[in-house]
Amino acid sequence: MFAKRIVTSSIFFFGALVATTAPLSLRTVTAQDNAPATPTNSTTQKQETSRLPQGLIVDVPIPLTGDEDERLIAQLRAISSQPKESNLRPVVILNFKSIKNPTAQENQNPESTTDLKSIGRGTRFERALSLARFLASAEAANIKTVAYSQDSIEGHALLPFLACEQFVLGSNASLGSIQPGESLTDETIITSYKQIVRRRRSVPEAFLDVMINPATGVYRMDMVKGEFQFVGEDLRQVLLRNGEAWNETEILKPTKLLRISASQLKELKLIPGTAESMADLVGVLQLAGLPQDAATPLGDLKGVLVNVEGRISLRRVATLIRGIEKEIEAGTNLLVVRINSEGGSPASSLQLAGFLATLDPTKVMVVGWIDGSARGDAAWILAGCRQRWLSSTAFWGGGGEATIGETEISNATLPLEELSKRSKIDLPTLIALAAPKISIALYRHKLDGRQERFTSRSMGTSVAARLVKWHWQ
């Protein structure tokens, strides 16, 4: 039999699964997580929480390429179309995250030796514009969108970032140039940016102008009539010459390498605050709570339990995939993949993991559950699931039935890289899960303190030219 059928509501399903795996119950980050353990009135807490909007997290992979904009728009439409539990709009956090290994940042500014990691270069303008237009449209009015990044943002990732109603940065992050190191001259692209920012009013136009051309700078001009304006160099000269301004303050110097720091943006009240984690965002944005994953189908869940037990083989995986496809066509929107296997075929496990990882998360929830162990290549199957749970006695990773060494990893490089991209698990960790004999070392970047894992092979090839910047921990 292919699978045991589950037809359930989301509350019943998660309640049943939590009862089985109590130490790993789903967690909601709330503002009280770090508060002192003092007695409280639960009724009062519920009343106070009900007056705050609920938050949801949607990851935005950077650079934005391929059809990621369409996937994100579909996900946001699904959230926007759901019935509201209160009169408050849900707050959707668009979490801008790099999908590249930061050691391979080919576009890091070559003239700067102190820059923290920046993300955004490599984002295609067409994809960025597509997402930005949706975010600034009336279609997205049912949700409040907030852009968030712990890393500095530059390149065309700035367009959807500024298309949100609000944005928050990590304390060490900043906003950079649209075309880093030089002025943007394409009038069509400039017009698109101006249309989005004017519609959304996420930043004063002078700040957009300096992202377009860092040489313009930004000045605060205190006007004779009592108000103030943020302007660039050209308008500054006009206002001073005409006697319309009585005082000026330089906010951003004309430069070639633009960095508008989070502290500057906070001081100018352009952002509500800074956040180092999702828990911080709850306080900064005054949210009732922030579930860790918004990319799940909402409403009643109709699901199947898919058992992956024993030795993995190509024939068995093909049968599983065909069965899952038929179930989805019949309306299934929940897959619980129960794993208890030592693997046996790296290619087969990667095929199943890749299939699960590419299912549309707004239509099908994929929950991986290790009920025993997932060793060897079977460990990759759990990585392909969007949500990953383990029973209290389970094991994820370690030597399995198939021998997996440097040769096998080399042969599986492309599917492993794709799985890493979709699962948000770095490649060395994926390798270590299935091939414990391959050594993994933790390195720290000498300049900015970033920590990354490397296999001896990846350190020797992909970042050989940057070894001087890294040292072993």
XYZ file of C-alpha atoms in Angstrom:
473
model
C 0.000 0.000 0.000
C 1.391 3.376 -0.965
C 0.438 5.421 2.070
C -1.856 5.712 5.035
C -4.415 8.433 4.432
C -4.859 11.356 6.786
C -7.835 13.692 6.416
C -7.634 16.316 9.105
C -7.641 19.929 10.103
C -4.277 21.551 10.749
C -4.954 21.738 14.516
C -5.738 18.033 14.798
C -2.756 16.999 12.709
C -0.196 19.027 14.564
C -1.697 18.094 17.914
C -1.377 14.396 17.082
C 2.166 14.748 15.819
C 3.241 16.833 18.803
C 1.882 14.117 21.093
C 4.252 11.687 19.393
C 7.244 14.034 19.311
C 6.639 16.328 22.256
C 10.207 17.720 22.536
C 9.911 19.043 18.972
C 6.508 20.724 18.991
C 5.986 23.671 16.635
C 7.088 26.896 18.258
C 5.813 30.438 17.845
C 8.246 33.218 18.727
C 6.506 35.739 20.942
C 7.514 38.911 22.651
C 7.458 37.087 26.005
C 10.166 34.574 25.021
C 12.953 36.504 26.725
C 10.873 38.072 29.485
C 11.317 37.244 33.186
C 9.274 34.298 34.411
C 6.718 36.242 36.424
C 3.148 35.184 37.183
C 0.663 36.527 34.616
C -3.043 36.409 34.040
C -3.563 34.251 30.934
C -6.871 35.922 30.098
C -5.289 39.378 30.215
C -2.388 38.188 28.044
C -4.783 36.808 25.433
C -6.746 40.053 25.366
C -3.571 42.133 24.959
C -2.217 39.797 22.269
C -5.501 39.926 20.340
C -4.995 43.670 19.891
C -1.703 43.073 18.066
C -1.336 41.871 14.463
C -0.119 38.368 13.697
C 3.173 38.045 11.817
C 4.176 35.593 9.107
C 7.591 34.933 7.568
C 8.235 34.506 3.840
C 11.836 33.882 2.786
C 13.027 35.814 -0.282
C 16.059 34.073 -1.822
C 18.715 36.506 -3.032
C 19.817 36.862 -5.809
C 16.303 36.773 -7.261
C 16.453 34.768 -10.483
C 14.478 32.230 -12.494
C 10.811 32.093 -11.547
C 11.277 32.940 -7.874
C 9.222 36.129 -8.273
C 6.233 34.127 -9.542
C 6.526 31.643 -6.675
C 6.690 34.432 -4.102
C 3.747 36.292 -5.635
C 1.662 33.084 -5.577
C 2.598 32.579 -1.933
C 1.664 36.152 -0.998
C -1.625 35.894 -2.919
C -2.487 32.742 -0.956
C -1.836 34.532 2.342
C -3.715 37.650 1.244
C -6.800 35.667 0.188
C -7.258 33.896 3.537
C -10.067 35.008 5.883
C -8.873 37.368 8.616
C -9.227 36.376 12.270
C -9.429 40.052 13.293
C -9.720 43.513 11.781
C -5.925 43.816 11.839
C -4.032 43.061 8.646
C -1.504 40.223 9.017
C 2.091 41.430 8.857
C 4.157 39.487 6.330
C 7.911 39.635 6.930
C 9.804 39.256 3.648
C 13.074 37.847 4.906
C 15.752 38.658 2.312
C 18.379 35.900 2.586
C 21.424 35.019 0.518
C 21.298 31.611 -1.165
C 24.983 31.819 -2.041
C 27.896 30.766 0.131
C 29.262 34.112 1.352
C 32.799 32.890 0.703
C 31.956 32.899 -2.966
C 30.818 36.505 -3.097
C 32.344 37.287 -6.441
C 30.849 40.764 -6.403
C 32.071 41.926 -3.010
C 33.494 45.395 -3.359
C 37.154 45.003 -4.350
C 38.052 48.487 -3.080
C 36.823 47.882 0.448
C 38.514 45.685 3.027
C 36.059 46.426 5.821
C 32.659 45.888 4.175
C 30.367 43.415 5.827
C 28.610 40.903 3.655
C 26.263 42.451 1.083
C 23.572 40.620 -0.850
C 21.553 41.583 -3.897
C 23.956 41.626 -6.824
C 23.015 39.142 -9.484
C 19.293 39.794 -8.998
C 17.625 40.169 -12.395
C 15.861 43.493 -12.825
C 12.820 41.911 -14.507
C 12.280 39.516 -11.602
C 12.773 42.299 -9.057
C 10.336 44.596 -10.870
C 7.693 41.861 -11.134
C 7.760 41.251 -7.371
C 7.965 44.977 -6.546
C 4.924 45.796 -8.683
C 2.870 43.193 -6.845
C 4.046 44.408 -3.419
C 3.079 48.004 -4.272
C -0.236 47.063 -5.890
C -3.788 47.149 -4.547
C -3.802 43.349 -4.769
C -1.442 43.198 -1.783
C -3.464 45.670 0.286
C -4.899 42.934 2.537
C -1.482 42.319 4.073
C 1.150 44.626 5.527
C 4.532 43.857 3.993
C 7.768 44.435 5.898
C 11.166 43.791 4.282
C 13.874 42.455 6.596
C 17.537 41.618 6.146
C 20.390 40.969 8.537
C 22.779 41.625 5.631
C 23.447 44.778 3.643
C 21.258 45.132 0.549
C 22.403 46.438 -2.830
C 21.795 45.819 -6.519
C 18.297 45.185 -7.845
C 17.271 43.431 -4.622
C 16.673 47.021 -3.447
C 13.596 47.318 -5.686
C 11.308 44.778 -3.922
C 12.911 45.750 -0.594
C 11.778 49.361 -1.038
C 8.408 48.226 -2.429
C 7.356 47.000 1.019
C 5.392 49.265 3.343
C 8.192 49.197 5.894
C 11.664 47.733 6.252
C 13.938 46.681 9.107
C 17.669 45.889 9.070
C 20.163 44.172 11.303
C 22.239 46.632 13.324
C 25.334 46.058 11.151
C 23.460 46.103 7.838
C 23.054 48.955 5.349
C 21.522 49.969 2.041
C 23.885 50.337 -0.912
C 23.795 51.370 -4.548
C 21.555 49.964 -7.250
C 24.619 49.640 -9.454
C 27.467 49.361 -6.926
C 30.567 51.369 -7.681
C 28.996 53.507 -10.389
C 25.973 55.575 -11.343
C 22.858 53.978 -12.836
C 22.126 55.562 -16.227
C 19.355 53.426 -17.762
C 16.354 55.765 -17.775
C 13.831 52.927 -18.079
C 15.166 51.270 -14.927
C 15.416 54.613 -13.088
C 11.788 55.405 -13.946
C 10.646 52.037 -12.569
C 12.435 52.648 -9.264
C 10.970 56.137 -8.933
C 7.438 54.899 -9.667
C 7.657 52.205 -6.990
C 9.193 54.445 -4.317
C 6.749 57.301 -4.990
C 3.841 54.886 -4.739
C 5.107 53.234 -1.554
C 6.930 56.245 0.047
C 9.315 53.878 1.808
C 12.168 56.420 1.680
C 12.414 60.123 0.739
C 13.209 60.498 -2.950
C 16.635 61.999 -2.199
C 17.671 58.654 -0.707
C 16.578 56.839 -3.849
C 18.514 59.387 -5.913
C 21.701 58.637 -3.978
C 21.191 54.899 -4.527
C 20.956 55.678 -8.245
C 23.960 58.021 -8.185
C 26.018 58.028 -4.937
C 27.865 61.154 -6.098
C 24.778 63.298 -5.379
C 24.937 62.902 -1.593
C 22.011 63.698 0.720
C 21.500 66.900 2.736
C 18.841 67.965 5.204
C 17.794 71.514 4.377
C 15.973 73.547 7.039
C 13.662 75.799 5.064
C 12.857 79.434 5.786
C 9.145 78.555 5.913
C 9.729 76.150 8.789
C 9.764 72.672 7.235
C 12.776 70.628 6.155
C 13.646 68.657 3.033
C 16.105 65.914 2.113
C 17.797 66.869 -1.153
C 20.749 66.011 -3.348
C 23.670 68.243 -4.323
C 21.996 69.954 -7.288
C 18.825 70.986 -5.434
C 20.902 71.973 -2.408
C 22.739 74.560 -4.495
C 19.454 75.925 -5.871
C 17.850 76.273 -2.436
C 20.887 78.042 -1.010
C 21.211 80.332 -4.006
C 17.527 81.333 -3.845
C 17.652 81.898 -0.084
C 14.937 79.286 0.543
C 16.971 77.391 3.174
C 18.615 78.861 6.255
C 20.533 75.804 7.471
C 21.948 72.576 6.038
C 23.141 69.272 7.498
C 25.137 66.774 5.498
C 23.506 63.338 5.881
C 25.435 61.348 3.259
C 28.620 62.569 1.665
C 28.957 62.338 -2.118
C 30.826 59.098 -2.660
C 31.462 56.252 -5.033
C 30.823 53.488 -2.500
C 27.433 54.086 -0.889
C 26.522 52.694 2.529
C 23.425 54.014 4.333
C 23.802 52.363 7.726
C 20.971 50.985 9.834
C 21.928 53.389 12.615
C 21.563 56.368 10.242
C 18.184 55.127 9.010
C 16.997 54.617 12.581
C 18.196 58.079 13.667
C 16.349 59.628 10.725
C 13.236 57.618 11.685
C 13.164 55.880 8.313
C 13.052 52.482 10.038
C 11.278 51.597 13.306
C 14.377 49.951 14.740
C 16.979 47.254 14.167
C 16.623 43.511 14.723
C 19.205 40.764 15.046
C 16.676 37.934 14.961
C 13.063 37.089 14.247
C 12.390 37.316 17.987
C 13.629 40.933 17.918
C 11.190 41.699 15.107
C 8.252 40.781 17.334
C 9.143 43.680 19.624
C 10.221 46.141 16.928
C 7.006 45.655 14.924
C 4.772 45.045 17.979
C 3.421 41.709 16.791
C 1.298 39.161 18.629
C 3.570 36.385 17.384
C 5.689 35.236 14.503
C 5.328 31.634 13.239
C 8.583 30.418 11.749
C 7.144 29.516 8.338
C 4.327 31.139 6.391
C 4.828 29.003 3.297
C 2.197 26.411 4.118
C -1.245 25.816 2.675
C -3.886 27.317 4.928
C -7.256 25.928 5.919
C -8.140 22.257 6.299
C -5.415 19.761 5.499
C -5.991 16.561 3.565
C -2.948 14.383 3.724
C -1.197 11.071 3.412
C 1.481 9.388 5.473
C 4.337 8.315 3.195
C 6.503 5.566 4.688
C 10.161 5.475 3.640
C 11.564 2.395 5.331
C 14.311 -0.086 4.642
C 16.702 0.019 1.717
C 16.347 2.871 -0.787
C 16.289 1.902 -4.473
C 15.492 3.565 -7.801
C 12.437 1.365 -8.316
C 11.029 2.126 -4.894
C 11.579 5.859 -5.239
C 9.902 5.872 -8.661
C 6.874 4.134 -7.134
C 6.724 6.638 -4.266
C 6.925 9.629 -6.590
C 4.163 8.295 -8.854
C 1.957 7.665 -5.836
C 2.562 11.128 -4.394
C 1.761 12.772 -7.739
C -1.567 10.923 -7.917
C -2.438 11.934 -4.365
C -1.704 15.603 -5.088
C -3.858 15.467 -8.210
C -6.662 14.095 -6.015
C -6.469 17.086 -3.683
C -3.901 16.082 -1.072
C -2.147 19.127 0.395
C -0.207 17.493 3.248
C 2.574 14.918 2.996
C 4.015 13.439 6.171
C 7.162 11.611 5.091
C 8.035 9.124 7.842
C 11.644 7.984 7.472
C 13.382 5.005 9.036
C 16.116 3.966 6.641
C 19.854 3.404 6.302
C 19.744 4.587 2.677
C 21.322 2.417 0.031
C 21.311 4.466 -3.180
C 22.586 8.070 -3.165
C 21.099 8.798 -6.591
C 17.676 7.487 -5.550
C 17.605 9.393 -2.259
C 18.601 12.598 -4.037
C 15.872 12.027 -6.614
C 13.205 11.749 -3.897
C 14.676 14.656 -1.887
C 14.761 16.861 -4.978
C 11.162 15.952 -5.851
C 9.918 16.829 -2.364
C 11.929 20.070 -2.275
C 10.426 21.320 -5.552
C 6.765 20.870 -4.540
C 4.964 24.227 -4.341
C 4.864 25.067 -0.601
C 1.723 27.170 -1.043
C -0.156 24.100 -2.280
C 1.453 21.171 -0.476
C 2.904 21.061 3.030
C 5.792 18.576 3.208
C 6.667 17.444 6.728
C 9.602 15.117 7.247
C 9.543 12.906 10.336
C 12.366 10.596 11.394
C 10.861 7.751 13.374
C 14.019 5.752 14.029
C 16.971 6.870 11.934
C 17.816 8.458 8.599
C 21.421 7.506 7.944
C 23.623 7.660 4.900
C 21.888 8.987 1.801
C 18.473 8.663 3.521
C 19.464 11.756 5.527
C 19.059 13.797 2.350
C 15.367 12.860 2.125
C 14.610 14.762 5.337
C 16.561 17.741 3.951
C 14.119 17.807 1.031
C 11.175 18.357 3.387
C 10.209 21.896 4.263
C 9.479 21.049 7.879
C 11.744 18.572 9.669
C 10.863 16.747 12.848
C 12.555 13.970 14.799
C 11.242 11.685 17.508
C 13.038 11.978 20.843
C 15.212 8.899 20.100
C 15.801 9.509 16.383
C 19.123 9.909 14.537
C 19.662 12.152 11.536
C 22.856 11.397 9.631
C 25.770 9.029 10.071
C 27.099 6.112 8.101
C 24.479 4.118 6.226
C 24.179 1.112 3.931
C 25.895 2.671 0.904
C 29.540 3.706 0.976
C 29.660 7.451 0.280
C 33.071 8.994 -0.257
C 34.707 11.717 -2.326
C 33.889 9.951 -5.614
C 30.192 9.544 -4.824
C 29.932 13.155 -3.638
C 31.677 14.379 -6.781
C 29.211 12.448 -8.951
C 26.291 13.988 -7.060
C 27.543 17.593 -7.033
C 24.748 19.145 -9.130
C 21.735 17.591 -7.334
C 23.386 18.255 -3.964
C 23.926 21.923 -4.836
C 20.290 22.210 -5.918
C 19.118 20.526 -2.705
C 21.312 22.884 -0.687
C 19.755 25.872 -2.428
C 16.184 24.718 -1.836
C 16.621 23.329 1.678
C 18.702 26.292 2.927
C 21.196 23.770 4.345
C 24.781 24.540 3.351
C 26.486 22.019 1.077
C 29.193 20.875 3.535
C 26.515 20.033 6.111
C 24.561 17.991 3.560
C 27.748 16.108 2.704
C 28.593 15.503 6.359
C 25.127 14.096 7.088
C 25.578 11.258 4.585
C 29.365 10.879 4.487
C 30.769 11.189 8.030
C 34.248 10.134 6.905
C 34.619 13.335 4.866
C 36.042 15.945 7.237
C 34.289 19.267 7.677
C 36.047 22.250 9.246
C 34.631 25.500 10.578
C 36.389 28.641 9.374
C 36.031 32.246 10.512
C 36.491 35.212 8.193
C 39.305 37.408 9.550
C 37.656 40.695 8.594
C 33.980 40.384 9.477
C 33.792 37.308 11.726
C 31.488 35.256 9.469
C 31.690 31.527 10.126
C 31.342 28.937 7.364
C 31.812 25.200 7.053
C 34.053 23.759 4.327
C 35.088 20.350 3.170
C 38.760 20.074 2.256
C 37.677 19.880 -1.388
C 35.521 23.029 -1.340
C 38.154 25.015 0.549
C 40.756 23.959 -1.972
C 38.723 24.870 -5.057
C 35.984 27.446 -4.639
C 37.799 29.833 -2.302
C 41.477 29.162 -2.912
C 42.039 32.780 -3.874
C 40.497 33.962 -0.594
C 42.279 31.686 1.871
C 44.154 34.655 3.225
C 40.849 35.971 4.601
C 39.865 32.788 6.433
C 41.402 30.897 9.291
C 40.493 27.572 10.824
C 38.551 27.494 14.102
